[in-house]
Amino acid sequence: MTGSPSILLIGAGELGAAVLEALAAHPKRNDGKIAILLRQSSISSQDPEKAKQNKYLQSLGATFEAGDLANDSADQLAEVFKKYHTIISCSGFGLPAGTQVKLTQAVLKAGTPRYIPWQWGIDYDAVGAGSAQDLFDEQLQVRSLLRGQQDTDWVIVSTGLFMSFLFLPAFGVVDLKERKVRALGSWDAKLTLTTAKDIGRMAAEVAYDPREVARQVVYIAGDTVTYRQAAKFVKERFGGEWSEEVRDAEFLKGKLKERPDDGMLKYTNVWAVGKGVAWDMEKTLNGQRGIELQGLESYLMEMPDP
């Protein structure tokens, strides 16, 4: 195609806003059209905070399309998707089971030329079916749908853990208030981390400057560290006394049996098993293109004192 592709972003939360900011600033945008799919109630909301957010999104050159991922059918969504060359999904948390499969079916029904799905995270192929986090099985179904067709180009961007998640007490690695650091699996196990801002930057890179990237999974990373290194960085940044603990796979598996509906505990079980949660920086698209992303030490230096 000539010129920049028309792009539809699905969702405008933390990740959607980061992707939009990066798209708007990318040197190869060339005034390409960008729209955001939002519920009609969000578009027309009179809530001051929502109105302020909408105004900000529009200031970056985005227009709005009305749609409801949870309630619209695949056919209804496909009618909207037909208008766009590239669809980037930035909406996944909190949506009903089956939504990502429906969304992918809508993309394929629409004959969308290029799709970047909600697969930001770990390597679901390596995790495999039947993991502790049942939502990941749906991610594998999405991959199967995309690999089973030839009309729509697709790129899956594996990011590792969103860096901010490392500091969620419920995730269990760093608890700033309680001054606790934990390893999931072992202190020498590794995990890959990327900030939402940098995920946005690399999504824009894939959208506007794909080069050889097509019909494949790519990997990005701001950092890949062991839990031992992460604990060291945290303690150096904040100082003082910290308690340390290892939560291995068997321990977390037992906890999940006690609390089988605990969604965050399902995530920590997957990280404790350690499959598909880390990769070498040399393997990453940003590394191959010489794009420096923010590492954990730098991120910590920007964090306020608790």
mmCIF file of C-alpha atoms in Angstrom:
data_model
loop_
_atom_site.group_PDB
_atom_site.id
_atom_site.type_symbol
_atom_site.label_atom_id
_atom_site.label_comp_id
_atom_site.label_asym_id
_atom_site.label_seq_id
_atom_site.Cartn_x
_atom_site.Cartn_y
_atom_site.Cartn_z
ATOM 1 C CA MET A 1 0.000 0.000 0.000
ATOM 2 C CA THR A 2 1.070 3.617 -0.471
ATOM 3 C CA GLY A 3 0.933 6.122 2.366
ATOM 4 C CA SER A 4 0.318 5.383 6.016
ATOM 5 C CA PRO A 5 -2.281 2.785 6.971
ATOM 6 C CA SER A 6 -5.549 3.794 8.589
ATOM 7 C CA ILE A 7 -5.489 2.455 12.139
ATOM 8 C CA LEU A 8 -8.256 1.558 14.579
ATOM 9 C CA LEU A 9 -7.230 1.266 18.224
ATOM 10 C CA ILE A 10 -9.472 -0.816 20.430
ATOM 11 C CA GLY A 11 -9.523 0.690 23.902
ATOM 12 C CA ALA A 12 -8.041 3.848 25.400
ATOM 13 C CA GLY A 13 -6.875 2.793 28.851
ATOM 14 C CA GLU A 14 -3.253 2.957 29.980
ATOM 15 C CA LEU A 15 -1.983 0.850 27.080
ATOM 16 C CA GLY A 16 -4.313 2.323 24.454
ATOM 17 C CA ALA A 17 -3.274 5.852 25.374
ATOM 18 C CA ALA A 18 0.410 4.864 25.256
ATOM 19 C CA VAL A 19 -0.026 3.339 21.804
ATOM 20 C CA LEU A 20 -1.914 6.405 20.566
ATOM 21 C CA GLU A 21 0.783 8.764 21.847
ATOM 22 C CA ALA A 22 3.455 6.714 20.088
ATOM 23 C CA LEU A 23 1.482 6.504 16.841
ATOM 24 C CA ALA A 24 0.877 10.258 16.863
ATOM 25 C CA ALA A 25 4.591 10.947 17.352
ATOM 26 C CA HIS A 26 5.987 8.340 14.948
ATOM 27 C CA PRO A 27 8.008 9.904 12.101
ATOM 28 C CA LYS A 28 6.371 7.637 9.520
ATOM 29 C CA ARG A 29 2.784 8.472 10.431
ATOM 30 C CA ASN A 30 2.434 11.072 7.656
ATOM 31 C CA ASP A 31 -1.033 12.167 8.811
ATOM 32 C CA GLY A 32 -2.392 8.629 8.622
ATOM 33 C CA LYS A 33 -5.874 8.271 10.075
ATOM 34 C CA ILE A 34 -6.162 7.013 13.667
ATOM 35 C CA ALA A 35 -9.479 6.161 15.320
ATOM 36 C CA ILE A 36 -10.363 4.622 18.691
ATOM 37 C CA LEU A 37 -13.198 2.171 19.304
ATOM 38 C CA LEU A 38 -15.083 3.197 22.456
ATOM 39 C CA ARG A 39 -18.509 2.511 23.867
ATOM 40 C CA GLN A 40 -21.030 5.170 22.855
ATOM 41 C CA SER A 41 -21.556 5.948 26.531
ATOM 42 C CA SER A 42 -17.846 6.783 26.842
ATOM 43 C CA ILE A 43 -17.854 8.957 23.738
ATOM 44 C CA SER A 44 -20.857 11.018 24.841
ATOM 45 C CA SER A 45 -20.114 10.975 28.584
ATOM 46 C CA GLN A 46 -20.660 14.202 30.497
ATOM 47 C CA ASP A 47 -18.372 13.087 33.305
ATOM 48 C CA PRO A 48 -15.672 15.788 33.581
ATOM 49 C CA GLU A 49 -12.771 13.324 33.823
ATOM 50 C CA LYS A 50 -14.005 11.238 30.877
ATOM 51 C CA ALA A 51 -14.628 14.384 28.812
ATOM 52 C CA LYS A 52 -11.110 15.594 29.628
ATOM 53 C CA GLN A 53 -9.646 12.250 28.558
ATOM 54 C CA ASN A 54 -11.614 12.284 25.294
ATOM 55 C CA LYS A 55 -10.406 15.793 24.550
ATOM 56 C CA TYR A 56 -6.815 14.687 25.127
ATOM 57 C CA LEU A 57 -7.217 11.707 22.776
ATOM 58 C CA GLN A 58 -8.655 13.999 20.114
ATOM 59 C CA SER A 59 -5.767 16.438 20.590
ATOM 60 C CA LEU A 60 -3.477 13.638 19.410
ATOM 61 C CA GLY A 61 -5.441 13.412 16.175
ATOM 62 C CA ALA A 62 -7.747 10.523 17.017
ATOM 63 C CA THR A 63 -11.387 10.239 16.029
ATOM 64 C CA PHE A 64 -13.902 7.946 17.726
ATOM 65 C CA GLU A 65 -15.834 4.905 16.523
ATOM 66 C CA ALA A 66 -18.708 3.582 18.629
ATOM 67 C CA GLY A 67 -18.628 -0.107 19.488
ATOM 68 C CA ASP A 68 -19.018 -2.472 22.421
ATOM 69 C CA LEU A 69 -16.595 -5.385 22.562
ATOM 70 C CA ALA A 70 -18.530 -7.205 25.242
ATOM 71 C CA ASN A 71 -22.022 -6.919 23.743
ATOM 72 C CA ASP A 72 -21.697 -6.389 19.979
ATOM 73 C CA SER A 73 -21.655 -9.464 17.744
ATOM 74 C CA ALA A 74 -18.704 -10.363 15.536
ATOM 75 C CA ASP A 75 -20.764 -9.254 12.511
ATOM 76 C CA GLN A 76 -21.488 -5.861 14.082
ATOM 77 C CA LEU A 77 -17.846 -5.315 14.927
ATOM 78 C CA ALA A 78 -16.766 -6.422 11.445
ATOM 79 C CA GLU A 79 -18.849 -3.640 9.878
ATOM 80 C CA VAL A 80 -16.734 -1.107 11.762
ATOM 81 C CA PHE A 81 -13.456 -2.915 11.163
ATOM 82 C CA LYS A 82 -13.965 -2.900 7.368
ATOM 83 C CA LYS A 83 -13.106 0.791 7.304
ATOM 84 C CA TYR A 84 -9.531 0.293 8.516
ATOM 85 C CA HIS A 85 -6.283 -1.211 7.280
ATOM 86 C CA THR A 86 -4.736 -2.012 10.678
ATOM 87 C CA ILE A 87 -6.460 -2.882 13.945
ATOM 88 C CA ILE A 88 -4.540 -2.775 17.224
ATOM 89 C CA SER A 89 -6.298 -4.269 20.226
ATOM 90 C CA CYS A 90 -5.454 -2.603 23.549
ATOM 91 C CA SER A 91 -8.394 -3.937 25.518
ATOM 92 C CA GLY A 92 -8.445 -7.204 27.400
ATOM 93 C CA PHE A 93 -8.492 -6.961 31.185
ATOM 94 C CA GLY A 94 -11.934 -7.458 32.657
ATOM 95 C CA LEU A 95 -13.666 -8.490 29.442
ATOM 96 C CA PRO A 96 -15.873 -11.603 29.390
ATOM 97 C CA ALA A 97 -14.343 -14.930 28.411
ATOM 98 C CA GLY A 98 -14.550 -15.437 24.664
ATOM 99 C CA THR A 99 -14.216 -11.750 23.799
ATOM 100 C CA GLN A 100 -10.735 -12.067 22.254
ATOM 101 C CA VAL A 101 -11.860 -14.960 20.057
ATOM 102 C CA LYS A 102 -14.945 -12.984 18.974
ATOM 103 C CA LEU A 103 -12.783 -9.971 18.225
ATOM 104 C CA THR A 104 -10.431 -12.059 16.098
ATOM 105 C CA GLN A 105 -13.380 -13.587 14.238
ATOM 106 C CA ALA A 106 -14.656 -10.068 13.536
ATOM 107 C CA VAL A 107 -11.252 -9.023 12.181
ATOM 108 C CA LEU A 108 -11.210 -12.015 9.833
ATOM 109 C CA LYS A 109 -14.833 -11.465 8.743
ATOM 110 C CA ALA A 110 -13.968 -7.872 7.902
ATOM 111 C CA GLY A 111 -11.004 -8.922 5.780
ATOM 112 C CA THR A 112 -8.796 -6.586 7.795
ATOM 113 C CA PRO A 113 -5.379 -6.406 6.079
ATOM 114 C CA ARG A 114 -3.370 -6.287 9.319
ATOM 115 C CA TYR A 115 -4.093 -7.132 12.961
ATOM 116 C CA ILE A 116 -2.075 -6.657 16.150
ATOM 117 C CA PRO A 117 -4.118 -8.530 18.782
ATOM 118 C CA TRP A 118 -4.355 -8.284 22.549
ATOM 119 C CA GLN A 119 -1.427 -10.636 23.154
ATOM 120 C CA TRP A 120 0.810 -8.191 24.986
ATOM 121 C CA GLY A 121 2.406 -10.288 27.681
ATOM 122 C CA ILE A 122 4.190 -13.599 27.803
ATOM 123 C CA ASP A 123 4.883 -16.324 25.245
ATOM 124 C CA TYR A 124 1.609 -18.247 25.338
ATOM 125 C CA ASP A 125 2.968 -20.898 22.965
ATOM 126 C CA ALA A 126 5.659 -21.711 25.526
ATOM 127 C CA VAL A 127 3.180 -21.594 28.413
ATOM 128 C CA GLY A 128 0.955 -24.068 26.589
ATOM 129 C CA ALA A 129 -2.652 -25.101 27.142
ATOM 130 C CA GLY A 130 -3.997 -25.974 30.569
ATOM 131 C CA SER A 131 -1.926 -23.527 32.614
ATOM 132 C CA ALA A 132 -3.091 -22.173 35.966
ATOM 133 C CA GLN A 133 -4.408 -19.057 34.222
ATOM 134 C CA ASP A 134 -7.320 -20.370 32.141
ATOM 135 C CA LEU A 135 -7.610 -17.066 30.260
ATOM 136 C CA PHE A 136 -4.347 -17.943 28.511
ATOM 137 C CA ASP A 137 -6.039 -20.840 26.723
ATOM 138 C CA GLU A 138 -8.156 -18.301 24.866
ATOM 139 C CA GLN A 139 -4.969 -16.548 23.763
ATOM 140 C CA LEU A 140 -3.870 -19.827 22.191
ATOM 141 C CA GLN A 141 -7.228 -20.067 20.393
ATOM 142 C CA VAL A 142 -6.632 -16.599 18.935
ATOM 143 C CA ARG A 143 -3.222 -17.693 17.672
ATOM 144 C CA SER A 144 -4.746 -20.785 16.104
ATOM 145 C CA LEU A 145 -7.354 -18.691 14.263
ATOM 146 C CA LEU A 146 -4.722 -16.328 12.912
ATOM 147 C CA ARG A 147 -2.343 -19.076 11.849
ATOM 148 C CA GLY A 148 -5.157 -20.967 10.157
ATOM 149 C CA GLN A 149 -5.864 -18.306 7.530
ATOM 150 C CA GLN A 150 -3.961 -16.432 4.821
ATOM 151 C CA ASP A 151 -5.917 -13.224 4.159
ATOM 152 C CA THR A 152 -5.072 -11.149 7.235
ATOM 153 C CA ASP A 153 -1.491 -10.341 8.149
ATOM 154 C CA TRP A 154 -0.874 -10.357 11.898
ATOM 155 C CA VAL A 155 1.847 -9.559 14.381
ATOM 156 C CA ILE A 156 1.842 -10.655 18.016
ATOM 157 C CA VAL A 157 4.013 -8.537 20.307
ATOM 158 C CA SER A 158 5.282 -10.415 23.361
ATOM 159 C CA THR A 159 6.251 -7.911 26.047
ATOM 160 C CA GLY A 160 6.776 -9.878 29.232
ATOM 161 C CA LEU A 161 5.252 -8.469 32.406
ATOM 162 C CA PHE A 162 4.063 -4.869 32.345
ATOM 163 C CA MET A 163 6.704 -3.286 34.571
ATOM 164 C CA SER A 164 4.147 -1.626 36.845
ATOM 165 C CA PHE A 165 2.747 -5.086 37.703
ATOM 166 C CA LEU A 166 5.977 -5.928 39.491
ATOM 167 C CA PHE A 167 4.954 -3.466 42.203
ATOM 168 C CA LEU A 168 1.366 -4.607 42.682
ATOM 169 C CA PRO A 169 1.126 -6.153 46.155
ATOM 170 C CA ALA A 170 -1.457 -8.637 44.857
ATOM 171 C CA PHE A 171 1.046 -9.938 42.283
ATOM 172 C CA GLY A 172 3.352 -10.657 45.163
ATOM 173 C CA VAL A 173 6.857 -9.713 43.999
ATOM 174 C CA VAL A 174 7.372 -6.242 45.475
ATOM 175 C CA ASP A 175 5.266 -4.826 48.290
ATOM 176 C CA LEU A 176 6.573 -1.330 48.944
ATOM 177 C CA LYS A 177 4.287 -0.651 51.896
ATOM 178 C CA GLU A 178 5.182 -3.882 53.708
ATOM 179 C CA ARG A 179 8.808 -3.706 52.473
ATOM 180 C CA LYS A 180 8.787 -7.249 51.155
ATOM 181 C CA VAL A 181 10.436 -8.696 48.042
ATOM 182 C CA ARG A 182 9.630 -12.165 46.778
ATOM 183 C CA ALA A 183 10.773 -14.523 44.071
ATOM 184 C CA LEU A 184 8.253 -16.560 42.094
ATOM 185 C CA GLY A 185 9.852 -19.959 41.573
ATOM 186 C CA SER A 186 13.405 -19.161 42.670
ATOM 187 C CA TRP A 187 15.759 -16.198 43.076
ATOM 188 C CA ASP A 188 17.630 -17.215 39.918
ATOM 189 C CA ALA A 189 14.495 -17.467 37.765
ATOM 190 C CA LYS A 190 14.170 -14.734 35.146
ATOM 191 C CA LEU A 191 11.336 -12.497 34.044
ATOM 192 C CA THR A 192 11.045 -9.989 31.210
ATOM 193 C CA LEU A 193 9.631 -6.521 31.904
ATOM 194 C CA THR A 194 8.456 -3.664 29.663
ATOM 195 C CA THR A 195 6.736 -0.382 30.509
ATOM 196 C CA ALA A 196 3.372 0.476 28.968
ATOM 197 C CA LYS A 197 4.955 3.535 27.335
ATOM 198 C CA ASP A 198 7.587 1.400 25.624
ATOM 199 C CA ILE A 199 5.010 -1.180 24.550
ATOM 200 C CA GLY A 200 3.250 1.737 22.858
ATOM 201 C CA ARG A 201 6.485 2.774 21.142
ATOM 202 C CA MET A 202 7.096 -0.700 19.740
ATOM 203 C CA ALA A 203 3.457 -1.130 18.682
ATOM 204 C CA ALA A 204 3.796 2.078 16.652
ATOM 205 C CA GLU A 205 7.057 0.785 15.210
ATOM 206 C CA VAL A 206 5.391 -2.434 14.057
ATOM 207 C CA ALA A 207 2.391 -0.521 12.667
ATOM 208 C CA TYR A 208 4.243 2.159 10.709
ATOM 209 C CA ASP A 209 7.622 0.530 9.999
ATOM 210 C CA PRO A 210 7.031 -3.222 9.810
ATOM 211 C CA ARG A 211 9.843 -4.007 7.350
ATOM 212 C CA GLU A 212 10.170 -7.803 7.429
ATOM 213 C CA VAL A 213 7.786 -8.300 10.353
ATOM 214 C CA ALA A 214 4.699 -10.220 9.195
ATOM 215 C CA ARG A 215 2.620 -13.205 10.288
ATOM 216 C CA GLN A 216 4.777 -13.850 13.327
ATOM 217 C CA VAL A 217 5.387 -13.430 17.034
ATOM 218 C CA VAL A 218 7.969 -10.774 17.911
ATOM 219 C CA TYR A 219 9.537 -10.148 21.294
ATOM 220 C CA ILE A 220 10.336 -6.861 22.986
ATOM 221 C CA ALA A 221 11.821 -6.098 26.408
ATOM 222 C CA GLY A 222 12.803 -3.158 28.529
ATOM 223 C CA ASP A 223 14.714 -5.547 30.768
ATOM 224 C CA THR A 224 15.197 -9.209 31.555
ATOM 225 C CA VAL A 225 16.344 -9.811 35.126
ATOM 226 C CA THR A 226 16.435 -12.486 37.776
ATOM 227 C CA TYR A 227 14.352 -12.031 40.895
ATOM 228 C CA ARG A 228 17.641 -11.717 42.771
ATOM 229 C CA GLN A 229 18.632 -8.760 40.584
ATOM 230 C CA ALA A 230 15.185 -7.187 40.902
ATOM 231 C CA ALA A 231 15.357 -7.440 44.708
ATOM 232 C CA LYS A 232 18.826 -5.877 44.702
ATOM 233 C CA PHE A 233 17.647 -2.940 42.567
ATOM 234 C CA VAL A 234 14.590 -2.370 44.773
ATOM 235 C CA LYS A 235 16.605 -2.420 47.997
ATOM 236 C CA GLU A 236 19.251 -0.093 46.556
ATOM 237 C CA ARG A 237 16.596 2.376 45.417
ATOM 238 C CA PHE A 238 14.551 2.547 48.608
ATOM 239 C CA GLY A 239 17.111 1.545 51.259
ATOM 240 C CA GLY A 240 16.361 0.220 54.728
ATOM 241 C CA GLU A 241 15.428 -3.268 55.865
ATOM 242 C CA TRP A 242 13.471 -5.630 53.607
ATOM 243 C CA SER A 243 12.132 -9.123 54.199
ATOM 244 C CA GLU A 244 12.666 -11.724 51.473
ATOM 245 C CA GLU A 245 10.676 -14.811 50.571
ATOM 246 C CA VAL A 246 10.544 -17.426 47.817
ATOM 247 C CA ARG A 247 7.136 -18.601 46.643
ATOM 248 C CA ASP A 248 7.806 -21.686 44.555
ATOM 249 C CA ALA A 249 5.454 -23.411 42.157
ATOM 250 C CA GLU A 250 4.310 -26.057 44.645
ATOM 251 C CA PHE A 251 3.512 -23.481 47.315
ATOM 252 C CA LEU A 252 1.479 -21.328 44.912
ATOM 253 C CA LYS A 253 -0.272 -24.362 43.453
ATOM 254 C CA GLY A 254 -1.451 -25.207 46.960
ATOM 255 C CA LYS A 255 -2.656 -21.645 47.523
ATOM 256 C CA LEU A 256 -4.626 -21.790 44.273
ATOM 257 C CA LYS A 257 -6.382 -24.942 45.428
ATOM 258 C CA GLU A 258 -7.504 -22.967 48.480
ATOM 259 C CA ARG A 259 -8.578 -19.969 46.368
ATOM 260 C CA PRO A 260 -9.400 -21.342 42.892
ATOM 261 C CA ASP A 261 -11.170 -18.155 41.745
ATOM 262 C CA ASP A 262 -8.295 -15.805 42.645
ATOM 263 C CA GLY A 263 -7.354 -14.338 39.257
ATOM 264 C CA MET A 264 -4.092 -12.742 40.396
ATOM 265 C CA LEU A 265 -3.003 -15.977 42.057
ATOM 266 C CA LYS A 266 -3.479 -17.699 38.706
ATOM 267 C CA TYR A 267 -1.008 -15.238 37.177
ATOM 268 C CA THR A 268 1.590 -15.749 39.908
ATOM 269 C CA ASN A 269 1.345 -19.521 39.440
ATOM 270 C CA VAL A 270 2.280 -19.155 35.775
ATOM 271 C CA TRP A 271 5.285 -16.962 36.597
ATOM 272 C CA ALA A 272 6.410 -19.422 39.271
ATOM 273 C CA VAL A 273 6.407 -22.261 36.716
ATOM 274 C CA GLY A 274 8.593 -19.970 34.617
ATOM 275 C CA LYS A 275 7.749 -21.067 31.057
ATOM 276 C CA GLY A 276 7.527 -18.305 28.451
ATOM 277 C CA VAL A 277 7.991 -15.435 30.905
ATOM 278 C CA ALA A 278 11.524 -14.348 29.947
ATOM 279 C CA TRP A 279 13.759 -13.988 26.885
ATOM 280 C CA ASP A 280 17.210 -12.620 26.118
ATOM 281 C CA MET A 281 17.488 -8.980 25.098
ATOM 282 C CA GLU A 282 19.351 -10.029 21.935
ATOM 283 C CA LYS A 283 16.201 -11.798 20.761
ATOM 284 C CA THR A 284 14.061 -8.657 20.904
ATOM 285 C CA LEU A 285 12.859 -6.487 18.053
ATOM 286 C CA ASN A 286 13.967 -3.367 19.899
ATOM 287 C CA GLY A 287 17.416 -4.889 20.366
ATOM 288 C CA GLN A 288 17.669 -5.801 16.702
ATOM 289 C CA ARG A 289 16.638 -2.294 15.649
ATOM 290 C CA GLY A 290 18.795 -0.484 18.191
ATOM 291 C CA ILE A 291 15.819 1.019 20.040
ATOM 292 C CA GLU A 292 16.601 1.496 23.727
ATOM 293 C CA LEU A 293 13.693 0.877 26.089
ATOM 294 C CA GLN A 294 13.511 1.672 29.795
ATOM 295 C CA GLY A 295 15.082 -0.852 32.145
ATOM 296 C CA LEU A 296 14.117 -1.691 35.704
ATOM 297 C CA GLU A 297 16.809 0.420 37.398
ATOM 298 C CA SER A 298 15.774 3.506 35.440
ATOM 299 C CA TYR A 299 12.092 2.849 36.164
ATOM 300 C CA LEU A 300 12.829 2.583 39.883
ATOM 301 C CA MET A 301 14.662 5.898 39.880
ATOM 302 C CA GLU A 302 11.525 7.588 38.527
ATOM 303 C CA MET A 303 9.255 6.040 41.161
ATOM 304 C CA PRO A 304 8.256 8.231 44.099
ATOM 305 C CA ASP A 305 9.145 7.195 47.627
ATOM 306 C CA PRO A 306 6.336 5.105 49.140
#
